[in-house]
Amino acid sequence: MSAIGLDDIDRLIGVEQYEEEGEFPVEQGYVWTTCASVENGNPLFWDAKVAEEITGGPIAPPTMVSVWFRPHHWAPGRTSAGLPLQVHFDLKEGLGLPEAVMSDNTIVFHEPVRPGDRLKTRQVLRSVSEEKATKLGTGRFWVIDVEYHNQRGDLVAVESYTGFGYRKGDPS
Amino acid sequence: MTATSAPTRLLLGDVRTGEHLPELAYPVTATTVVLGALASRDWRPMHHDKDFAVNRNGTRDIFLNTPNQAAWFERFVTDWTGPYGRLQRMTFRMLGSIFPGDTMVFRGEVTDTGVDEVGCGWVAIDISVSVDGDPKTTCRARVALQVDADDNPWLRKGDQWRP
């Protein structure tokens, strides 16, 4: 984890950072718990025959992709957990922008995620804007992609986050 | 897993631009919020501890977390498409929070339909979840549909899948 200053931006655009593997394999129990939480009766997740016919076996709901990377609340020997979207926090620190909001995020879905998969993630900084004045304050917009791959190297999803880091109270 | 009734099939030709998806209204309780947070492995206290939410976050109660809202949007779309519907992309914009006691209402409208360069049918949908008519989150989604009864978007891989 290291701050990203203005001089580092050109060097880091498009570079894969913070590759990590999920702490556990994708599991059927969480699929059912998630479907139950939103009363999702899609038979792909409940009926083995339908899943076999349509998706070649069970899959996880595509929107669960980030679930497989949230760390356990506690684990033996661990003193602190890494922050998801570490590049966002590196930019805040390196550019001296203490406040930040996420304006929107997009998920693009590729190969289905299946129970038993071991997923990996990595973060890629795509862009950082010039300084802009907004109602919140003065700062910069940035776009960070989080790419997810399975154990076979197939791309399963890309999440793109647009963040705005700023200083409060600057004239706008 | 258990067997259920025959799945719904929505074909691309069944859909028209401007069509509205069936509305979904759901009364949110503290259980909805806590179950959703734990199902998405989100242990942050503002999604299960009212005292923290009120006194540290300044909100009126615990509130629905973003990953679980994504799961609600997915359910709203695939309730309409049936299991052959395969999500291609979703863009979320968070506008406000959803609390226990709220009735959240999902509404969606088809904004475009088409077939891409490799023959995959798709539908674009604008969705919102509102409370008392006030939008809390919007989601622009694109979902692949069968172009005919022999087609299956889930079989598309590599260069044949262009979400």
Short mmCIF file of C-alpha atoms in Angstrom, two decimals:
data_model
loop_
_atom_site.label_atom_id
_atom_site.label_comp_id
_atom_site.label_asym_id
_atom_site.label_seq_id
_atom_site.Cartn_x
_atom_site.Cartn_y
_atom_site.Cartn_z
CA MET A 1 0.00 0.00 0.00
CA SER A 2 1.59 3.26 -1.08
CA ALA A 3 0.30 6.72 -1.76
CA ILE A 4 -0.17 7.71 -5.39
CA GLY A 5 1.05 11.27 -5.99
CA LEU A 6 0.75 13.38 -9.14
CA ASP A 7 4.15 12.19 -10.40
CA ASP A 8 3.08 8.54 -10.13
CA ILE A 9 -0.14 8.74 -12.13
CA ASP A 10 1.22 8.31 -15.69
CA ARG A 11 3.32 5.34 -14.56
CA LEU A 12 0.36 3.60 -12.89
CA ILE A 13 -2.42 4.09 -15.47
CA GLY A 14 -3.31 0.66 -16.85
CA VAL A 15 -1.03 -1.19 -14.39
CA GLU A 16 -2.42 -4.18 -12.45
CA GLN A 17 -2.06 -3.71 -8.69
CA TYR A 18 -3.05 -5.53 -5.51
CA GLU A 19 -3.72 -8.96 -7.00
CA GLU A 20 -5.28 -11.15 -4.33
CA GLU A 21 -7.14 -14.43 -4.04
CA GLY A 22 -10.44 -14.74 -2.17
CA GLU A 23 -10.17 -16.24 1.33
CA PHE A 24 -12.47 -19.17 0.46
CA PRO A 25 -13.93 -20.93 -2.60
CA VAL A 26 -17.26 -19.81 -4.01
CA GLU A 27 -19.86 -21.74 -2.04
CA GLN A 28 -23.44 -22.86 -2.57
CA GLY A 29 -24.56 -21.93 0.95
CA TYR A 30 -23.89 -18.23 0.40
CA VAL A 31 -25.74 -18.43 -2.94
CA TRP A 32 -28.85 -19.68 -1.15
CA THR A 33 -28.50 -17.17 1.70
CA THR A 34 -28.22 -14.32 -0.79
CA CYS A 35 -31.17 -15.54 -2.86
CA ALA A 36 -33.20 -15.89 0.35
CA SER A 37 -32.27 -12.34 1.43
CA VAL A 38 -33.90 -10.89 -1.70
CA GLU A 39 -36.46 -13.68 -2.25
CA ASN A 40 -34.89 -14.54 -5.62
CA GLY A 41 -36.64 -17.67 -6.90
CA ASN A 42 -34.65 -17.94 -10.15
CA PRO A 43 -34.57 -21.73 -10.71
CA LEU A 44 -30.95 -21.51 -11.88
CA PHE A 45 -30.07 -21.26 -8.19
CA TRP A 46 -32.62 -23.71 -6.75
CA ASP A 47 -33.29 -26.41 -9.34
CA ALA A 48 -30.32 -28.60 -10.29
CA LYS A 49 -32.01 -29.84 -13.47
CA VAL A 50 -32.68 -26.31 -14.76
CA ALA A 51 -29.11 -25.26 -13.89
CA GLU A 52 -27.72 -28.27 -15.74
CA GLU A 53 -29.84 -27.59 -18.83
CA ILE A 54 -29.27 -23.84 -19.07
CA THR A 55 -25.88 -23.09 -17.50
CA GLY A 56 -24.20 -26.53 -17.56
CA GLY A 57 -24.43 -26.85 -13.76
CA PRO A 58 -24.90 -24.55 -10.76
CA ILE A 59 -23.74 -20.94 -10.89
CA ALA A 60 -23.72 -18.04 -8.42
CA PRO A 61 -25.82 -14.92 -9.01
CA PRO A 62 -23.60 -12.63 -11.11
CA THR A 63 -24.11 -9.66 -8.77
CA MET A 64 -22.45 -11.66 -5.96
CA VAL A 65 -19.00 -11.29 -7.53
CA SER A 66 -17.64 -8.92 -4.87
CA VAL A 67 -19.06 -11.07 -2.02
CA TRP A 68 -16.29 -13.63 -2.52
CA PHE A 69 -13.64 -11.04 -1.61
CA ARG A 70 -14.98 -9.56 1.59
CA PRO A 71 -12.61 -10.75 4.31
CA HIS A 72 -13.72 -12.74 7.34
CA HIS A 73 -14.67 -10.52 10.28
CA TRP A 74 -11.91 -12.22 12.23
CA ALA A 75 -9.12 -14.62 11.31
CA PRO A 76 -6.36 -16.11 13.48
CA GLY A 77 -3.21 -14.04 13.54
CA ARG A 78 -4.56 -11.20 11.44
CA THR A 79 -4.07 -7.70 12.78
CA SER A 80 -5.79 -5.70 10.03
CA ALA A 81 -7.64 -6.43 6.84
CA GLY A 82 -6.73 -4.82 3.51
CA LEU A 83 -9.15 -2.22 2.26
CA PRO A 84 -11.16 -3.16 -0.78
CA LEU A 85 -10.36 -0.64 -3.52
CA GLN A 86 -6.96 0.19 -2.01
CA VAL A 87 -6.03 2.29 -5.09
CA HIS A 88 -8.81 4.72 -4.15
CA PHE A 89 -7.26 5.24 -0.71
CA ASP A 90 -3.75 5.51 -2.23
CA LEU A 91 -5.00 8.34 -4.45
CA LYS A 92 -6.68 10.16 -1.56
CA GLU A 93 -3.50 10.02 0.47
CA GLY A 94 -1.05 10.82 -2.34
CA LEU A 95 -3.07 13.69 -3.78
CA GLY A 96 -3.86 15.18 -0.38
CA LEU A 97 -7.64 14.83 -0.82
CA PRO A 98 -9.09 13.81 2.57
CA GLU A 99 -12.73 13.49 1.49
CA ALA A 100 -14.06 11.23 -1.23
CA VAL A 101 -17.33 9.97 -2.67
CA MET A 102 -18.11 7.30 -5.22
CA SER A 103 -20.39 8.79 -7.84
CA ASP A 104 -21.32 5.57 -9.62
CA ASN A 105 -20.18 2.08 -10.35
CA THR A 106 -20.63 -0.33 -13.25
CA ILE A 107 -20.32 -4.12 -13.24
CA VAL A 108 -19.77 -5.95 -16.53
CA PHE A 109 -20.37 -9.70 -16.34
CA HIS A 110 -18.36 -12.28 -18.27
CA GLU A 111 -17.85 -16.03 -17.58
CA PRO A 112 -20.32 -17.33 -14.93
CA VAL A 113 -18.99 -17.91 -11.39
CA ARG A 114 -19.57 -21.44 -10.10
CA PRO A 115 -19.48 -23.06 -6.65
CA GLY A 116 -15.91 -24.26 -6.01
CA ASP A 117 -14.29 -21.52 -8.08
CA ARG A 118 -11.27 -19.76 -6.56
CA LEU A 119 -11.41 -16.16 -7.75
CA LYS A 120 -8.63 -13.61 -7.97
CA THR A 121 -8.98 -9.86 -8.13
CA ARG A 122 -6.73 -7.00 -9.14
CA GLN A 123 -7.13 -3.24 -9.34
CA VAL A 124 -6.26 -1.05 -12.33
CA LEU A 125 -6.23 2.75 -12.30
CA ARG A 126 -7.79 3.90 -15.59
CA SER A 127 -7.82 7.70 -15.34
CA VAL A 128 -7.36 10.73 -13.08
CA SER A 129 -8.85 14.10 -14.10
CA GLU A 130 -7.45 17.59 -13.83
CA GLU A 131 -8.57 19.49 -10.73
CA LYS A 132 -12.22 20.47 -10.85
CA ALA A 133 -14.35 22.67 -8.59
CA THR A 134 -17.73 21.19 -7.58
CA LYS A 135 -20.39 21.89 -4.97
CA LEU A 136 -18.60 19.46 -2.63
CA GLY A 137 -15.20 21.09 -2.98
CA THR A 138 -12.18 21.08 -5.28
CA GLY A 139 -10.61 17.80 -6.27
CA ARG A 140 -10.16 15.17 -8.94
CA PHE A 141 -12.27 12.40 -10.45
CA TRP A 142 -10.72 9.00 -10.99
CA VAL A 143 -11.80 5.68 -12.50
CA ILE A 144 -10.59 2.40 -11.01
CA ASP A 145 -11.37 -1.02 -12.50
CA VAL A 146 -11.51 -4.13 -10.33
CA GLU A 147 -11.02 -7.20 -12.50
CA TYR A 148 -12.08 -10.68 -11.37
CA HIS A 149 -10.72 -13.92 -12.86
CA ASN A 150 -11.38 -17.57 -12.03
CA GLN A 151 -8.76 -20.27 -11.39
CA ARG A 152 -8.67 -21.07 -15.13
CA GLY A 153 -7.74 -17.46 -15.95
CA ASP A 154 -11.18 -16.64 -17.42
CA LEU A 155 -12.37 -13.08 -16.86
CA VAL A 156 -15.59 -13.29 -14.81
CA ALA A 157 -16.38 -9.60 -14.19
CA VAL A 158 -15.03 -6.07 -14.23
CA GLU A 159 -16.28 -3.45 -11.78
CA SER A 160 -15.54 0.19 -12.66
CA TYR A 161 -15.75 2.77 -9.89
CA THR A 162 -15.82 6.53 -10.47
CA GLY A 163 -14.53 8.32 -7.39
CA PHE A 164 -14.18 12.01 -6.58
CA GLY A 165 -11.54 12.96 -4.02
CA TYR A 166 -11.75 16.53 -2.74
CA ARG A 167 -10.94 19.11 -0.11
CA LYS A 168 -13.96 20.53 1.71
CA GLY A 169 -14.57 24.23 1.77
CA ASP A 170 -12.53 25.17 -1.31
CA PRO A 171 -14.17 27.87 -3.41
CA SER A 172 -16.33 26.45 -6.17
CA MET B 1 -31.55 -28.07 -4.66
CA THR B 2 -35.15 -28.96 -5.32
CA ALA B 3 -37.19 -29.09 -8.51
CA THR B 4 -39.57 -26.20 -9.19
CA SER B 5 -42.10 -25.49 -11.97
CA ALA B 6 -41.10 -24.97 -15.63
CA PRO B 7 -39.04 -21.78 -16.01
CA THR B 8 -40.34 -18.56 -17.59
CA ARG B 9 -38.94 -17.73 -21.02
CA LEU B 10 -38.90 -14.18 -22.32
CA LEU B 11 -37.78 -13.97 -25.96
CA LEU B 12 -36.28 -10.83 -27.48
CA GLY B 13 -39.23 -10.55 -29.87
CA ASP B 14 -41.63 -10.37 -26.91
CA VAL B 15 -40.10 -7.07 -25.71
CA ARG B 16 -40.85 -3.53 -26.91
CA THR B 17 -39.02 -0.29 -26.14
CA GLY B 18 -41.05 1.72 -23.64
CA GLU B 19 -42.46 -1.42 -22.01
CA HIS B 20 -42.59 -1.41 -18.20
CA LEU B 21 -41.39 -4.33 -16.09
CA PRO B 22 -43.80 -5.66 -13.46
CA GLU B 23 -43.48 -3.42 -10.38
CA LEU B 24 -42.06 -4.93 -7.18
CA ALA B 25 -42.99 -3.43 -3.80
CA TYR B 26 -41.34 -4.78 -0.65
CA PRO B 27 -41.72 -3.71 3.00
CA VAL B 28 -38.22 -3.37 4.45
CA THR B 29 -37.63 -4.52 8.02
CA ALA B 30 -34.53 -4.62 10.21
CA THR B 31 -34.30 -8.30 9.25
CA THR B 32 -34.20 -7.36 5.53
CA VAL B 33 -31.26 -5.03 6.19
CA VAL B 34 -29.29 -7.34 8.51
CA LEU B 35 -29.89 -10.48 6.44
CA GLY B 36 -28.83 -8.63 3.28
CA ALA B 37 -25.65 -7.29 4.91
CA LEU B 38 -24.61 -10.67 6.29
CA ALA B 39 -25.47 -12.49 3.04
CA SER B 40 -23.06 -10.13 1.27
CA ARG B 41 -20.42 -10.49 4.03
CA ASP B 42 -20.67 -6.80 4.90
CA TRP B 43 -19.93 -6.61 8.62
CA ARG B 44 -19.92 -2.81 8.88
CA PRO B 45 -21.99 -1.71 11.90
CA MET B 46 -24.22 0.79 10.09
CA HIS B 47 -25.95 -2.20 8.51
CA HIS B 48 -26.80 -4.00 11.79
CA ASP B 49 -26.28 -1.63 14.76
CA LYS B 50 -28.92 1.11 15.04
CA ASP B 51 -27.05 2.97 17.76
CA PHE B 52 -23.95 3.19 15.53
CA ALA B 53 -26.00 4.20 12.47
CA VAL B 54 -27.80 6.99 14.34
CA ASN B 55 -25.00 8.34 16.51
CA ARG B 56 -21.97 7.82 14.25
CA ASN B 57 -23.42 7.96 10.75
CA GLY B 58 -26.16 10.45 11.51
CA THR B 59 -28.78 8.39 9.71
CA ARG B 60 -32.20 7.66 11.14
CA ASP B 61 -31.63 3.89 11.33
CA ILE B 62 -29.56 1.04 9.84
CA PHE B 63 -29.81 1.01 6.05
CA LEU B 64 -29.67 -1.42 3.13
CA ASN B 65 -26.10 -1.94 1.88
CA THR B 66 -25.07 -1.49 -1.75
CA PRO B 67 -24.09 -5.11 -2.62
CA ASN B 68 -27.44 -6.38 -1.38
CA GLN B 69 -29.24 -3.72 -3.41
CA ALA B 70 -27.41 -5.13 -6.46
CA ALA B 71 -28.88 -8.54 -5.58
CA TRP B 72 -32.36 -6.96 -5.36
CA PHE B 73 -31.91 -5.36 -8.81
CA GLU B 74 -30.77 -8.71 -10.24
CA ARG B 75 -33.85 -10.43 -8.80
CA PHE B 76 -36.12 -7.69 -10.22
CA VAL B 77 -34.67 -8.19 -13.73
CA THR B 78 -34.62 -11.98 -13.75
CA ASP B 79 -38.14 -12.25 -12.25
CA TRP B 80 -39.13 -10.68 -15.60
CA THR B 81 -36.74 -12.50 -17.98
CA GLY B 82 -36.70 -15.96 -16.41
CA PRO B 83 -33.49 -17.99 -16.11
CA TYR B 84 -32.39 -17.63 -19.75
CA GLY B 85 -31.89 -13.89 -19.14
CA ARG B 86 -28.15 -13.33 -18.67
CA LEU B 87 -27.02 -10.01 -17.20
CA GLN B 88 -24.43 -8.19 -19.29
CA ARG B 89 -23.86 -5.00 -17.30
CA MET B 90 -25.33 -2.83 -14.53
CA THR B 91 -24.51 0.78 -13.62
CA PHE B 92 -25.62 1.99 -10.19
CA ARG B 93 -26.06 5.49 -8.85
CA MET B 94 -26.75 5.85 -5.15
CA LEU B 95 -29.03 8.76 -4.27
CA GLY B 96 -30.31 8.01 -0.77
CA SER B 97 -30.68 5.32 1.89
CA ILE B 98 -33.40 2.71 2.45
CA PHE B 99 -34.40 2.07 6.08
CA PRO B 100 -36.54 -0.40 8.07
CA GLY B 101 -40.15 0.74 7.85
CA ASP B 102 -39.77 1.91 4.23
CA THR B 103 -41.66 0.20 1.44
CA MET B 104 -39.20 0.09 -1.44
CA VAL B 105 -40.67 0.00 -4.92
CA PHE B 106 -38.73 -1.23 -7.96
CA ARG B 107 -39.80 0.05 -11.37
CA GLY B 108 -38.18 -0.54 -14.74
CA GLU B 109 -38.64 0.57 -18.32
CA VAL B 110 -37.12 -0.91 -21.49
CA THR B 111 -35.13 1.85 -23.21
CA ASP B 112 -33.69 -0.09 -26.16
CA THR B 113 -33.42 -3.56 -27.70
CA GLY B 114 -31.07 -5.02 -30.27
CA VAL B 115 -28.91 -7.84 -31.56
CA ASP B 116 -25.14 -7.40 -31.38
CA GLU B 117 -22.57 -8.19 -34.09
CA VAL B 118 -22.27 -11.84 -32.97
CA GLY B 119 -26.04 -12.44 -32.90
CA CYS B 120 -26.71 -12.01 -29.17
CA GLY B 121 -30.05 -10.38 -28.38
CA TRP B 122 -30.12 -7.75 -25.65
CA VAL B 123 -32.45 -5.38 -23.84
CA ALA B 124 -31.49 -2.12 -22.06
CA ILE B 125 -33.53 -1.22 -18.98
CA ASP B 126 -33.63 1.82 -16.70
CA ILE B 127 -34.58 0.78 -13.17
CA SER B 128 -35.11 2.70 -9.99
CA VAL B 129 -35.89 1.78 -6.42
CA SER B 130 -37.95 4.46 -4.68
CA VAL B 131 -39.49 5.11 -1.28
CA ASP B 132 -42.63 7.28 -1.26
CA GLY B 133 -41.85 8.22 -4.87
CA ASP B 134 -38.34 9.41 -3.99
CA PRO B 135 -35.64 7.55 -6.00
CA LYS B 136 -32.99 6.02 -3.71
CA THR B 137 -30.86 4.11 -6.24
CA THR B 138 -30.98 3.96 -10.02
CA CYS B 139 -29.64 1.11 -12.14
CA ARG B 140 -29.10 1.07 -15.88
CA ALA B 141 -28.94 -2.59 -16.91
CA ARG B 142 -28.39 -4.57 -20.09
CA VAL B 143 -29.49 -8.18 -20.19
CA ALA B 144 -29.12 -10.79 -22.95
CA LEU B 145 -32.28 -12.65 -23.98
CA GLN B 146 -32.94 -15.61 -26.22
CA VAL B 147 -33.52 -14.50 -29.83
CA ASP B 148 -35.56 -17.70 -30.34
CA ALA B 149 -36.45 -20.81 -28.34
CA ASP B 150 -33.28 -22.65 -29.51
CA ASP B 151 -30.92 -19.86 -28.44
CA ASN B 152 -29.18 -19.80 -25.06
CA PRO B 153 -27.16 -16.68 -24.09
CA TRP B 154 -25.43 -18.66 -21.32
CA LEU B 155 -23.60 -20.80 -23.90
CA ARG B 156 -21.75 -17.77 -25.26
CA LYS B 157 -18.06 -17.60 -24.32
CA GLY B 158 -14.98 -15.61 -25.28
CA ASP B 159 -15.45 -13.57 -28.46
CA GLN B 160 -19.10 -14.63 -28.74
CA TRP B 161 -19.98 -12.80 -25.50
CA ARG B 162 -19.70 -9.01 -25.80
CA PRO B 163 -21.41 -7.49 -22.79
#
